[in-house]
């Protein structure tokens, strides 16, 4: 079985451009969360989606948006890129979306560099 | 003050040493995760705890809910254990959102 897959693995963009990152969760998992990890720091929560609905949003500007598709894959979009958006973007897949404790499975991440 | 604090930030050990990494948190939680991150970025889940103690191979994780504290222990450390170890908590009512500590960078020397 495939784990959590993210694409692309690496990306270089110019300031002001837009980027779309993709995540496919583990088969059967309906919850996808996105995190931003700046070099040397722990990941920061951006969004959580469950059953195609947004269930949580972190403290990120409106330039960040996401959606979840009927097959539970997800896209993270970032508009008007800034140098400070350079980071590793991680996707986490979980089996449930409610308050049940469940393991988190992470993708390899997309390393975004903004120049 | 961050909701999740880890110590130490950096740790260097000799092969074979017993290692302890600590995590303290300030919010009510439903679960705590210990994660391992290797260079290149991929994160692997080691443990999910809501009480007591769990063991997997040379790794042991404990949690004290009353004291809001967890520890990750590595017995008979090996150079392949070198990685960043991250503690993350799931707060009550926060759904699947995880709040992460800053990580502990471990280097085990042969």
PDB file of C-alpha atoms in Angstrom:
ATOM      1  CA  UNK A   1       0.000   0.000   0.000  1.00  0.00           C
ATOM      2  CA  UNK A   2       1.239   3.469  -0.848  1.00  0.00           C
ATOM      3  CA  UNK A   3       1.803   5.810   2.037  1.00  0.00           C
ATOM      4  CA  UNK A   4       1.078   9.504   1.948  1.00  0.00           C
ATOM      5  CA  UNK A   5       2.332  10.930  -1.334  1.00  0.00           C
ATOM      6  CA  UNK A   6       3.120  14.560  -1.975  1.00  0.00           C
ATOM      7  CA  UNK A   7       4.041  16.286  -5.197  1.00  0.00           C
ATOM      8  CA  UNK A   8       6.206  17.868  -6.295  1.00  0.00           C
ATOM      9  CA  UNK A   9       9.100  17.050  -3.970  1.00  0.00           C
ATOM     10  CA  UNK A  10      10.983  20.248  -4.733  1.00  0.00           C
ATOM     11  CA  UNK A  11       9.882  23.519  -6.252  1.00  0.00           C
ATOM     12  CA  UNK A  12      11.516  26.860  -6.975  1.00  0.00           C
ATOM     13  CA  UNK A  13       9.253  29.869  -7.545  1.00  0.00           C
ATOM     14  CA  UNK A  14       9.724  33.595  -7.925  1.00  0.00           C
ATOM     15  CA  UNK A  15       8.243  36.177  -5.572  1.00  0.00           C
ATOM     16  CA  UNK A  16       4.688  37.064  -6.561  1.00  0.00           C
ATOM     17  CA  UNK A  17       4.004  33.764  -8.287  1.00  0.00           C
ATOM     18  CA  UNK A  18       1.396  31.212  -7.267  1.00  0.00           C
ATOM     19  CA  UNK A  19       2.011  27.593  -6.309  1.00  0.00           C
ATOM     20  CA  UNK A  20      -0.119  24.464  -5.918  1.00  0.00           C
ATOM     21  CA  UNK A  21       1.020  21.551  -3.787  1.00  0.00           C
ATOM     22  CA  UNK A  22      -0.686  18.171  -3.848  1.00  0.00           C
ATOM     23  CA  UNK A  23      -1.235  15.403  -1.330  1.00  0.00           C
ATOM     24  CA  UNK A  24      -2.764  11.943  -1.600  1.00  0.00           C
ATOM     25  CA  UNK A  25      -3.610  10.401   1.786  1.00  0.00           C
ATOM     26  CA  UNK A  26      -3.378   6.761   2.715  1.00  0.00           C
ATOM     27  CA  UNK A  27      -6.155   4.742   1.091  1.00  0.00           C
ATOM     28  CA  UNK A  28      -9.235   4.892   3.306  1.00  0.00           C
ATOM     29  CA  UNK A  29      -8.114   7.985   5.216  1.00  0.00           C
ATOM     30  CA  UNK A  30     -10.525  10.888   4.967  1.00  0.00           C
ATOM     31  CA  UNK A  31      -8.571  13.523   6.922  1.00  0.00           C
ATOM     32  CA  UNK A  32      -5.739  15.588   5.495  1.00  0.00           C
ATOM     33  CA  UNK A  33      -3.830  18.301   7.333  1.00  0.00           C
ATOM     34  CA  UNK A  34      -1.224  20.703   5.992  1.00  0.00           C
ATOM     35  CA  UNK A  35       1.762  22.023   7.936  1.00  0.00           C
ATOM     36  CA  UNK A  36       4.535  24.504   7.158  1.00  0.00           C
ATOM     37  CA  UNK A  37       8.006  23.822   8.534  1.00  0.00           C
ATOM     38  CA  UNK A  38      10.519  26.629   8.314  1.00  0.00           C
ATOM     39  CA  UNK A  39      14.148  25.546   8.554  1.00  0.00           C
ATOM     40  CA  UNK A  40      15.178  24.836  12.144  1.00  0.00           C
ATOM     41  CA  UNK A  41      11.666  24.992  13.578  1.00  0.00           C
ATOM     42  CA  UNK A  42       8.811  22.606  14.278  1.00  0.00           C
ATOM     43  CA  UNK A  43       5.912  22.375  11.819  1.00  0.00           C
ATOM     44  CA  UNK A  44       3.065  24.913  12.077  1.00  0.00           C
ATOM     45  CA  UNK A  45      -0.559  24.002  11.361  1.00  0.00           C
ATOM     46  CA  UNK A  46      -2.080  25.528   8.217  1.00  0.00           C
ATOM     47  CA  UNK A  47      -5.318  23.628   7.413  1.00  0.00           C
ATOM     48  CA  UNK A  48      -7.253  20.494   8.225  1.00  0.00           C
ATOM     49  CA  UNK A  49      -9.824  18.921   5.916  1.00  0.00           C
ATOM     50  CA  UNK A  50     -12.157  16.044   6.673  1.00  0.00           C
ATOM     51  CA  UNK A  51     -14.776  14.653   4.317  1.00  0.00           C
ATOM     52  CA  UNK A  52     -14.077  17.539   1.944  1.00  0.00           C
ATOM     53  CA  UNK A  53     -14.870  20.192   4.547  1.00  0.00           C
ATOM     54  CA  UNK A  54     -12.453  22.570   6.221  1.00  0.00           C
ATOM     55  CA  UNK A  55     -12.275  21.626   9.895  1.00  0.00           C
ATOM     56  CA  UNK A  56      -9.503  23.932  11.040  1.00  0.00           C
ATOM     57  CA  UNK A  57      -7.338  26.824   9.918  1.00  0.00           C
ATOM     58  CA  UNK A  58      -4.093  28.023  11.443  1.00  0.00           C
ATOM     59  CA  UNK A  59      -2.783  31.548  11.723  1.00  0.00           C
ATOM     60  CA  UNK A  60      -1.863  32.014   8.068  1.00  0.00           C
ATOM     61  CA  UNK A  61      -2.855  34.847   5.682  1.00  0.00           C
ATOM     62  CA  UNK A  62      -5.617  34.526   3.111  1.00  0.00           C
ATOM     63  CA  UNK A  63      -2.958  33.944   0.450  1.00  0.00           C
ATOM     64  CA  UNK A  64      -3.048  30.352   1.674  1.00  0.00           C
ATOM     65  CA  UNK A  65      -6.024  28.234   0.623  1.00  0.00           C
ATOM     66  CA  UNK A  66      -6.755  24.546   0.292  1.00  0.00           C
ATOM     67  CA  UNK A  67      -9.380  22.094  -0.784  1.00  0.00           C
ATOM     68  CA  UNK A  68     -10.116  18.394  -0.586  1.00  0.00           C
ATOM     69  CA  UNK A  69     -11.465  16.374  -3.478  1.00  0.00           C
ATOM     70  CA  UNK A  70     -14.040  13.529  -3.525  1.00  0.00           C
ATOM     71  CA  UNK A  71     -11.176  10.991  -3.554  1.00  0.00           C
ATOM     72  CA  UNK A  72      -9.825  12.713  -0.368  1.00  0.00           C
ATOM     73  CA  UNK A  73      -6.691  14.018  -2.038  1.00  0.00           C
ATOM     74  CA  UNK A  74      -5.934  17.638  -1.274  1.00  0.00           C
ATOM     75  CA  UNK A  75      -4.312  20.716  -2.757  1.00  0.00           C
ATOM     76  CA  UNK A  76      -2.662  23.600  -0.950  1.00  0.00           C
ATOM     77  CA  UNK A  77      -2.480  26.855  -2.894  1.00  0.00           C
ATOM     78  CA  UNK A  78      -0.334  29.821  -2.021  1.00  0.00           C
ATOM     79  CA  UNK A  79      -0.753  33.083  -3.947  1.00  0.00           C
ATOM     80  CA  UNK A  80       1.536  36.106  -4.212  1.00  0.00           C
ATOM     81  CA  UNK A  81       4.534  34.188  -2.892  1.00  0.00           C
ATOM     82  CA  UNK A  82       6.900  35.902  -0.463  1.00  0.00           C
ATOM     83  CA  UNK A  83      10.462  34.965   0.386  1.00  0.00           C
ATOM     84  CA  UNK A  84       9.212  33.954   3.836  1.00  0.00           C
ATOM     85  CA  UNK A  85       7.009  31.265   2.320  1.00  0.00           C
ATOM     86  CA  UNK A  86      10.140  29.225   1.641  1.00  0.00           C
ATOM     87  CA  UNK A  87       9.692  26.109   3.748  1.00  0.00           C
ATOM     88  CA  UNK A  88       8.968  22.399   3.795  1.00  0.00           C
ATOM     89  CA  UNK A  89       5.232  21.813   3.381  1.00  0.00           C
ATOM     90  CA  UNK A  90       4.044  18.614   5.018  1.00  0.00           C
ATOM     91  CA  UNK A  91       0.812  16.742   4.548  1.00  0.00           C
ATOM     92  CA  UNK A  92      -0.551  14.470   7.290  1.00  0.00           C
ATOM     93  CA  UNK A  93      -3.113  11.745   6.737  1.00  0.00           C
ATOM     94  CA  UNK A  94      -5.344  10.463   9.535  1.00  0.00           C
ATOM     95  CA  UNK A  95      -8.077   7.867   9.568  1.00  0.00           C
ATOM     96  CA  UNK A  96     -10.701   9.914  11.384  1.00  0.00           C
ATOM     97  CA  UNK A  97     -11.636  13.552  11.607  1.00  0.00           C
ATOM     98  CA  UNK A  98     -13.379  13.821  14.909  1.00  0.00           C
ATOM     99  CA  UNK A  99     -12.068  13.669  18.438  1.00  0.00           C
ATOM    100  CA  UNK A 100     -10.907  10.063  18.238  1.00  0.00           C
ATOM    101  CA  UNK A 101      -7.182   9.663  18.769  1.00  0.00           C
ATOM    102  CA  UNK A 102      -5.561   8.276  15.676  1.00  0.00           C
ATOM    103  CA  UNK A 103      -2.061   7.870  14.267  1.00  0.00           C
ATOM    104  CA  UNK A 104      -0.738  10.573  11.977  1.00  0.00           C
ATOM    105  CA  UNK A 105       1.057   9.531   8.811  1.00  0.00           C
ATOM    106  CA  UNK A 106       3.189  12.116   7.035  1.00  0.00           C
ATOM    107  CA  UNK A 107       4.310  12.535   3.469  1.00  0.00           C
ATOM    108  CA  UNK A 108       7.902  13.315   2.502  1.00  0.00           C
ATOM    109  CA  UNK A 109       7.000  16.958   2.074  1.00  0.00           C
ATOM    110  CA  UNK A 110       7.377  19.519  -0.678  1.00  0.00           C
ATOM    111  CA  UNK A 111      10.360  21.809  -0.288  1.00  0.00           C
ATOM    112  CA  UNK A 112       9.402  25.209  -1.666  1.00  0.00           C
ATOM    113  CA  UNK A 113      12.061  27.804  -2.335  1.00  0.00           C
ATOM    114  CA  UNK A 114      10.954  31.333  -3.226  1.00  0.00           C
ATOM    115  CA  UNK A 115      13.606  33.492  -4.896  1.00  0.00           C
TER     116      UNK A 115
ATOM    117  CA  UNK B   1       5.734  30.793  25.839  1.00  0.00           C
ATOM    118  CA  UNK B   2       5.189  27.989  23.348  1.00  0.00           C
ATOM    119  CA  UNK B   3       2.474  25.458  24.112  1.00  0.00           C
ATOM    120  CA  UNK B   4       4.945  22.605  23.552  1.00  0.00           C
ATOM    121  CA  UNK B   5       8.533  22.839  24.775  1.00  0.00           C
ATOM    122  CA  UNK B   6      11.253  20.282  24.138  1.00  0.00           C
ATOM    123  CA  UNK B   7      14.629  19.829  25.780  1.00  0.00           C
ATOM    124  CA  UNK B   8      17.380  19.660  24.963  1.00  0.00           C
ATOM    125  CA  UNK B   9      17.369  21.391  21.574  1.00  0.00           C
ATOM    126  CA  UNK B  10      20.565  19.615  20.573  1.00  0.00           C
ATOM    127  CA  UNK B  11      22.082  16.430  21.913  1.00  0.00           C
ATOM    128  CA  UNK B  12      25.302  14.610  21.054  1.00  0.00           C
ATOM    129  CA  UNK B  13      25.857  11.108  22.413  1.00  0.00           C
ATOM    130  CA  UNK B  14      28.327   8.278  22.015  1.00  0.00           C
ATOM    131  CA  UNK B  15      27.127   5.030  20.534  1.00  0.00           C
ATOM    132  CA  UNK B  16      25.634   2.815  23.242  1.00  0.00           C
ATOM    133  CA  UNK B  17      24.536   5.636  25.536  1.00  0.00           C
ATOM    134  CA  UNK B  18      21.054   5.888  27.047  1.00  0.00           C
ATOM    135  CA  UNK B  19      19.282   8.975  25.728  1.00  0.00           C
ATOM    136  CA  UNK B  20      16.350  10.941  27.135  1.00  0.00           C
ATOM    137  CA  UNK B  21      14.432  13.677  25.335  1.00  0.00           C
ATOM    138  CA  UNK B  22      11.826  15.653  27.252  1.00  0.00           C
ATOM    139  CA  UNK B  23       8.582  17.331  26.223  1.00  0.00           C
ATOM    140  CA  UNK B  24       6.431  19.642  28.348  1.00  0.00           C
ATOM    141  CA  UNK B  25       3.107  21.099  27.290  1.00  0.00           C
ATOM    142  CA  UNK B  26       0.763  23.654  28.770  1.00  0.00           C
ATOM    143  CA  UNK B  27      -2.666  22.679  27.388  1.00  0.00           C
ATOM    144  CA  UNK B  28      -5.094  19.852  28.027  1.00  0.00           C
ATOM    145  CA  UNK B  29      -4.458  17.122  25.508  1.00  0.00           C
ATOM    146  CA  UNK B  30      -6.129  14.019  24.184  1.00  0.00           C
ATOM    147  CA  UNK B  31      -2.924  12.514  22.784  1.00  0.00           C
ATOM    148  CA  UNK B  32       0.806  13.127  22.408  1.00  0.00           C
ATOM    149  CA  UNK B  33       2.850  12.004  19.428  1.00  0.00           C
ATOM    150  CA  UNK B  34       6.579  11.357  19.201  1.00  0.00           C
ATOM    151  CA  UNK B  35       7.898  11.718  15.667  1.00  0.00           C
ATOM    152  CA  UNK B  36      11.259  11.242  13.968  1.00  0.00           C
ATOM    153  CA  UNK B  37      12.472  13.433  11.126  1.00  0.00           C
ATOM    154  CA  UNK B  38      15.525  12.563   9.042  1.00  0.00           C
ATOM    155  CA  UNK B  39      17.451  14.971   6.808  1.00  0.00           C
ATOM    156  CA  UNK B  40      15.401  15.430   3.653  1.00  0.00           C
ATOM    157  CA  UNK B  41      12.258  16.073   5.657  1.00  0.00           C
ATOM    158  CA  UNK B  42      10.164  12.925   5.891  1.00  0.00           C
ATOM    159  CA  UNK B  43       8.468  12.437   9.271  1.00  0.00           C
ATOM    160  CA  UNK B  44       7.858   9.013  10.777  1.00  0.00           C
ATOM    161  CA  UNK B  45       5.460   8.454  13.657  1.00  0.00           C
ATOM    162  CA  UNK B  46       7.130   6.620  16.545  1.00  0.00           C
ATOM    163  CA  UNK B  47       4.461   6.654  19.250  1.00  0.00           C
ATOM    164  CA  UNK B  48       1.032   7.991  20.056  1.00  0.00           C
ATOM    165  CA  UNK B  49       0.335   8.182  23.800  1.00  0.00           C
ATOM    166  CA  UNK B  50      -2.618   9.187  25.905  1.00  0.00           C
ATOM    167  CA  UNK B  51      -1.410   7.601  29.151  1.00  0.00           C
ATOM    168  CA  UNK B  52       1.307   5.423  30.668  1.00  0.00           C
ATOM    169  CA  UNK B  53       4.156   3.974  28.695  1.00  0.00           C
ATOM    170  CA  UNK B  54       4.839   2.372  25.326  1.00  0.00           C
ATOM    171  CA  UNK B  55       7.872   0.436  24.090  1.00  0.00           C
ATOM    172  CA  UNK B  56       8.997  -0.421  20.597  1.00  0.00           C
ATOM    173  CA  UNK B  57      12.388  -2.035  20.211  1.00  0.00           C
ATOM    174  CA  UNK B  58      14.979   0.266  21.784  1.00  0.00           C
ATOM    175  CA  UNK B  59      12.527   3.158  22.073  1.00  0.00           C
ATOM    176  CA  UNK B  60      10.411   3.856  25.149  1.00  0.00           C
ATOM    177  CA  UNK B  61       7.911   6.694  25.542  1.00  0.00           C
ATOM    178  CA  UNK B  62       6.250   7.732  28.775  1.00  0.00           C
ATOM    179  CA  UNK B  63       3.671  10.353  29.618  1.00  0.00           C
ATOM    180  CA  UNK B  64       2.501  11.916  32.881  1.00  0.00           C
ATOM    181  CA  UNK B  65      -0.817  13.617  32.193  1.00  0.00           C
ATOM    182  CA  UNK B  66      -1.002  15.319  35.609  1.00  0.00           C
ATOM    183  CA  UNK B  67       2.441  16.878  35.196  1.00  0.00           C
ATOM    184  CA  UNK B  68       1.909  17.592  31.470  1.00  0.00           C
ATOM    185  CA  UNK B  69       5.217  15.949  30.628  1.00  0.00           C
ATOM    186  CA  UNK B  70       6.457  13.181  28.333  1.00  0.00           C
ATOM    187  CA  UNK B  71       9.839  11.598  27.743  1.00  0.00           C
ATOM    188  CA  UNK B  72      11.308   9.627  24.876  1.00  0.00           C
ATOM    189  CA  UNK B  73      14.114   7.240  25.791  1.00  0.00           C
ATOM    190  CA  UNK B  74      16.518   5.487  23.437  1.00  0.00           C
ATOM    191  CA  UNK B  75      18.459   2.580  24.877  1.00  0.00           C
ATOM    192  CA  UNK B  76      21.788   1.408  23.407  1.00  0.00           C
ATOM    193  CA  UNK B  77      21.868   4.340  20.980  1.00  0.00           C
ATOM    194  CA  UNK B  78      23.279   3.841  17.495  1.00  0.00           C
ATOM    195  CA  UNK B  79      24.482   6.280  14.823  1.00  0.00           C
ATOM    196  CA  UNK B  80      21.403   5.434  12.743  1.00  0.00           C
ATOM    197  CA  UNK B  81      19.296   6.985  15.534  1.00  0.00           C
ATOM    198  CA  UNK B  82      20.695  10.389  14.523  1.00  0.00           C
ATOM    199  CA  UNK B  83      17.709  12.495  13.530  1.00  0.00           C
ATOM    200  CA  UNK B  84      15.414  15.237  14.798  1.00  0.00           C
ATOM    201  CA  UNK B  85      12.872  13.999  17.336  1.00  0.00           C
ATOM    202  CA  UNK B  86       9.674  15.999  17.572  1.00  0.00           C
ATOM    203  CA  UNK B  87       6.934  15.995  20.173  1.00  0.00           C
ATOM    204  CA  UNK B  88       3.428  16.991  19.033  1.00  0.00           C
ATOM    205  CA  UNK B  89       0.188  17.244  21.010  1.00  0.00           C
ATOM    206  CA  UNK B  90      -3.439  17.031  20.056  1.00  0.00           C
ATOM    207  CA  UNK B  91      -5.386  19.479  22.220  1.00  0.00           C
ATOM    208  CA  UNK B  92      -8.904  18.781  23.482  1.00  0.00           C
ATOM    209  CA  UNK B  93     -11.443  19.928  20.913  1.00  0.00           C
ATOM    210  CA  UNK B  94      -8.809  20.681  18.300  1.00  0.00           C
ATOM    211  CA  UNK B  95      -9.825  17.872  15.958  1.00  0.00           C
ATOM    212  CA  UNK B  96      -6.814  16.489  14.136  1.00  0.00           C
ATOM    213  CA  UNK B  97      -4.697  19.608  14.554  1.00  0.00           C
ATOM    214  CA  UNK B  98      -1.270  18.875  16.019  1.00  0.00           C
ATOM    215  CA  UNK B  99       0.829  21.453  17.865  1.00  0.00           C
ATOM    216  CA  UNK B 100       4.517  20.725  17.535  1.00  0.00           C
ATOM    217  CA  UNK B 101       7.529  21.332  19.689  1.00  0.00           C
ATOM    218  CA  UNK B 102      10.665  22.746  18.136  1.00  0.00           C
ATOM    219  CA  UNK B 103      12.398  19.380  17.932  1.00  0.00           C
ATOM    220  CA  UNK B 104      15.531  17.865  19.447  1.00  0.00           C
ATOM    221  CA  UNK B 105      18.427  17.326  17.071  1.00  0.00           C
ATOM    222  CA  UNK B 106      20.222  14.118  18.087  1.00  0.00           C
ATOM    223  CA  UNK B 107      23.619  13.052  16.836  1.00  0.00           C
ATOM    224  CA  UNK B 108      25.004   9.687  17.908  1.00  0.00           C
ATOM    225  CA  UNK B 109      28.722   9.296  17.272  1.00  0.00           C
ATOM    226  CA  UNK B 110      30.332   5.886  16.660  1.00  0.00           C
TER     227      UNK B 110
END
